[in-house]
Backbone as JSON, one array per atom type, in Angstrom:
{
  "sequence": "XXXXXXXXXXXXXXXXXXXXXXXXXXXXXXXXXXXXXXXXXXXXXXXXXXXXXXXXXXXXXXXXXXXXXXXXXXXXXXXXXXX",
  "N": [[27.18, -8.32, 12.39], [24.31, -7.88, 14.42], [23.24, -10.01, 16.83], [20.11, -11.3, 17.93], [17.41, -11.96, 20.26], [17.02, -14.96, 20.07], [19.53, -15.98, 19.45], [20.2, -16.27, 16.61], [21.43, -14.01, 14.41], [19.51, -11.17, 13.71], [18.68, -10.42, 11.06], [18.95, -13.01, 9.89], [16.77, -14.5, 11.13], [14.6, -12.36, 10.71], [14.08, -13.32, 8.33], [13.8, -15.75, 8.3], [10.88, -15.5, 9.68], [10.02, -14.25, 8.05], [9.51, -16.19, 5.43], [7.9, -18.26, 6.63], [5.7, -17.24, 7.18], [4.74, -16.33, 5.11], [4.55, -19.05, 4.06], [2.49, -20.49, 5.44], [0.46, -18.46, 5.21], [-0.04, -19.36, 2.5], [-0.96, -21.79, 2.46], [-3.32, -21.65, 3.59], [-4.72, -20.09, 1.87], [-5.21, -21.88, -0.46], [-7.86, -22.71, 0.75], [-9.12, -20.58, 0.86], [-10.04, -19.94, -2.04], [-10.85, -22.09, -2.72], [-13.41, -21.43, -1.51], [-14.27, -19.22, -2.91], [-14.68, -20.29, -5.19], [-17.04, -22.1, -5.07], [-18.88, -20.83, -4.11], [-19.17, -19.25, -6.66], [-17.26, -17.38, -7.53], [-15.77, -16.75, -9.66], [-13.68, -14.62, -10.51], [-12.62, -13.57, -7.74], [-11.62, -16.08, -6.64], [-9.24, -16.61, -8.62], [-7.71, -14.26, -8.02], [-7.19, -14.93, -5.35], [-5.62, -16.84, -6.29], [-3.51, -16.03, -7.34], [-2.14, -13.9, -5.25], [-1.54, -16.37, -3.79], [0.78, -17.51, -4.91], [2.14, -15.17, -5.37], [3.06, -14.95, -2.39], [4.21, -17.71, -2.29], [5.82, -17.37, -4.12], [7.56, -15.16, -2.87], [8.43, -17.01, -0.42], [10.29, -18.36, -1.5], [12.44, -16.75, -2.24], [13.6, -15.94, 0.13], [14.22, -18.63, 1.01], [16.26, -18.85, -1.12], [18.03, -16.36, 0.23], [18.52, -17.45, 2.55], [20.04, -19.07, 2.09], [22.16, -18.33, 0.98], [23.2, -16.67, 2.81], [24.02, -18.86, 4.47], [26.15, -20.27, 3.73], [25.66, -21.57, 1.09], [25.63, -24.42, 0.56], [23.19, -25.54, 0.65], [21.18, -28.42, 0.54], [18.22, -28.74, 0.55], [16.36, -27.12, -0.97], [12.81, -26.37, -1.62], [10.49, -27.81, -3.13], [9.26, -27.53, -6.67], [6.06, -26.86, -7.46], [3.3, -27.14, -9.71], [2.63, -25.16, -12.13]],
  "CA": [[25.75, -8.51, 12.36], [23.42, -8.08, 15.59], [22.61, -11.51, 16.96], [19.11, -11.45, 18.49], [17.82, -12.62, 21.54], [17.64, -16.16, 19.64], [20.87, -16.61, 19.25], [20.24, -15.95, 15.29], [21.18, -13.0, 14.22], [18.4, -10.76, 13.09], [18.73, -10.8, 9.49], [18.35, -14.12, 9.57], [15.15, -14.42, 12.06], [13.79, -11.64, 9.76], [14.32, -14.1, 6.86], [12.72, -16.99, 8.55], [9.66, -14.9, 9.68], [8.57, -13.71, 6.22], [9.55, -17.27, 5.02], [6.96, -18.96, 7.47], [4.34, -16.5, 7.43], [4.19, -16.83, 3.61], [4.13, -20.4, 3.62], [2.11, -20.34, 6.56], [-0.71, -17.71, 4.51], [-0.31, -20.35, 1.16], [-1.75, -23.13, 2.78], [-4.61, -21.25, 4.01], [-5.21, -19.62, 0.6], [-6.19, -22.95, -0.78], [-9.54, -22.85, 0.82], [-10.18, -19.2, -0.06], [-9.83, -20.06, -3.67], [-12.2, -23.01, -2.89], [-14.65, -21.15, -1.14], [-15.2, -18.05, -3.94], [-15.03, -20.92, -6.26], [-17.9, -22.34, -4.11], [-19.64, -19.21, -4.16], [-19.12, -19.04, -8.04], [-17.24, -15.91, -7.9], [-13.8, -17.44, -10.0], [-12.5, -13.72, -10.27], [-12.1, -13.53, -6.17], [-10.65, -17.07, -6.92], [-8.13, -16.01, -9.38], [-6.94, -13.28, -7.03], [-6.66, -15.58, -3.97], [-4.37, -17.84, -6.64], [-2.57, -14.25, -7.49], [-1.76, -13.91, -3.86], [-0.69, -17.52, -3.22], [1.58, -17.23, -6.13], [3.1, -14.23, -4.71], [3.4, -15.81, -1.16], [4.98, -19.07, -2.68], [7.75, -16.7, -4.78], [8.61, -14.41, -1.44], [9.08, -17.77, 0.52], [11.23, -19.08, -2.26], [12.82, -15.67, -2.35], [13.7, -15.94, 1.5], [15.42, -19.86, 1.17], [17.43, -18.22, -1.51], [18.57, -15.52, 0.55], [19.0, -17.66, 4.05], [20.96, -20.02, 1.78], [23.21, -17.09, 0.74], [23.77, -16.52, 4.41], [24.41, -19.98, 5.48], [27.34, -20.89, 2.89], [24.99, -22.34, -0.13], [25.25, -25.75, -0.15], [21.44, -26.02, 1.76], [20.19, -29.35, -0.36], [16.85, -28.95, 1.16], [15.45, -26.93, -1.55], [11.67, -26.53, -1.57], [10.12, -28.36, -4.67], [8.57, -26.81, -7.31], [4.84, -27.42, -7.27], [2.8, -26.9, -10.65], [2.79, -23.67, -12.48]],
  "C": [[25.23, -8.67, 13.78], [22.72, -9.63, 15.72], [21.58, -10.71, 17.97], [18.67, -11.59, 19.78], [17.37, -14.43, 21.64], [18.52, -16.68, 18.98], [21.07, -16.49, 17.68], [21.01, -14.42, 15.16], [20.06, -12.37, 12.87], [17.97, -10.69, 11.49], [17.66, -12.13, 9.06], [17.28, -14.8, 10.17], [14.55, -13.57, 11.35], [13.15, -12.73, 8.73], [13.3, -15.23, 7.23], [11.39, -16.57, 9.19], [8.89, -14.67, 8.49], [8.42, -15.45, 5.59], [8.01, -18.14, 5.88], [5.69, -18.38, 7.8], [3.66, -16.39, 5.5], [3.97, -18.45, 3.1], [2.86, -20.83, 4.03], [0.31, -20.0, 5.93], [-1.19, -18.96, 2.95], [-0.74, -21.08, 1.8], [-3.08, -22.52, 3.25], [-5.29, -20.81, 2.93], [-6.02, -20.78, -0.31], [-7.6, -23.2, -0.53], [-9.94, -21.54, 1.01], [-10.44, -19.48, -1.13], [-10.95, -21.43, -3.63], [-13.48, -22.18, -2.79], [-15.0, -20.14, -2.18], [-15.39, -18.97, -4.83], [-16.75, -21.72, -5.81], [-19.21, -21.73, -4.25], [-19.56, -18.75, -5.89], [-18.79, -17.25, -8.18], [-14.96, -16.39, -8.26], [-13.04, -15.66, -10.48], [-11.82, -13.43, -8.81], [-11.55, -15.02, -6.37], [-9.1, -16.95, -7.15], [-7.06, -14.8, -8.58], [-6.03, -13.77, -5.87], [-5.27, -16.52, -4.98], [-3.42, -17.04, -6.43], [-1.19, -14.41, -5.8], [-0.77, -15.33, -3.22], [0.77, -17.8, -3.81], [2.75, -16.85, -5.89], [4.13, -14.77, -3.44], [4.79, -16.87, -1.31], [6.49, -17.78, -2.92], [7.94, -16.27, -3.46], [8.98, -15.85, -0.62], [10.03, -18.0, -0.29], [12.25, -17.96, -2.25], [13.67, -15.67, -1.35], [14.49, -17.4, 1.79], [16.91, -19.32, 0.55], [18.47, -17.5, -0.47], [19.25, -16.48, 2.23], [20.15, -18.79, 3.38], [22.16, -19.55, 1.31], [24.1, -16.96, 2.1], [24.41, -17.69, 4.69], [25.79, -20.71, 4.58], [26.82, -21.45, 1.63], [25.49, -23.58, -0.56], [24.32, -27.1, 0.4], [20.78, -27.29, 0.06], [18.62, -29.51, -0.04], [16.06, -27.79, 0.18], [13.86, -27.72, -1.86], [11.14, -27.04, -3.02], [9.16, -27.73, -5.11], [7.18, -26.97, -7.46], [4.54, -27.04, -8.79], [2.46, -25.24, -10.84], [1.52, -23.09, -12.65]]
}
């Protein structure tokens, strides 16, 4: 595997890029989903949830996979928030 030029190799700097840019986008999504709600437009709401949704699974998607890499027995799973 190609190590980087942080000492990671790329794979796994891939992995923690999408991971942190989807967590990163979910916390900001929260106050889209306010503001169309705001704006009384709850289908642009519903979308922004859609999206956060998504976000959330690919980060969760991306521990999986760096926890694959790292030997799997990462106890720092992310907790499940409400469905």
């Amino acid at each position: 595997m190609a190590t980087g030029e942080t000492g990671f190799d790329d794979v796994t700097f891939d992995l923690i890029s999408v991971q942190y840019h989807a967590l990163k986008a979910g916390h900001d999504y929260g106050q889209y989903v306010r503001d169309a709600r705001n704006a009384g437009k709850e289908d642009i709401a519903q979308f922004f949830e859609q999206v956060m949704r998504e976000d959330s699974e690919r980060a969760h998607k991306c521990h999986e996979f760096l926890r694959q890499l790292g030997g799997g027995t990462d106890q720092t799973s992310p907790q499940q928030g409400p469905a």
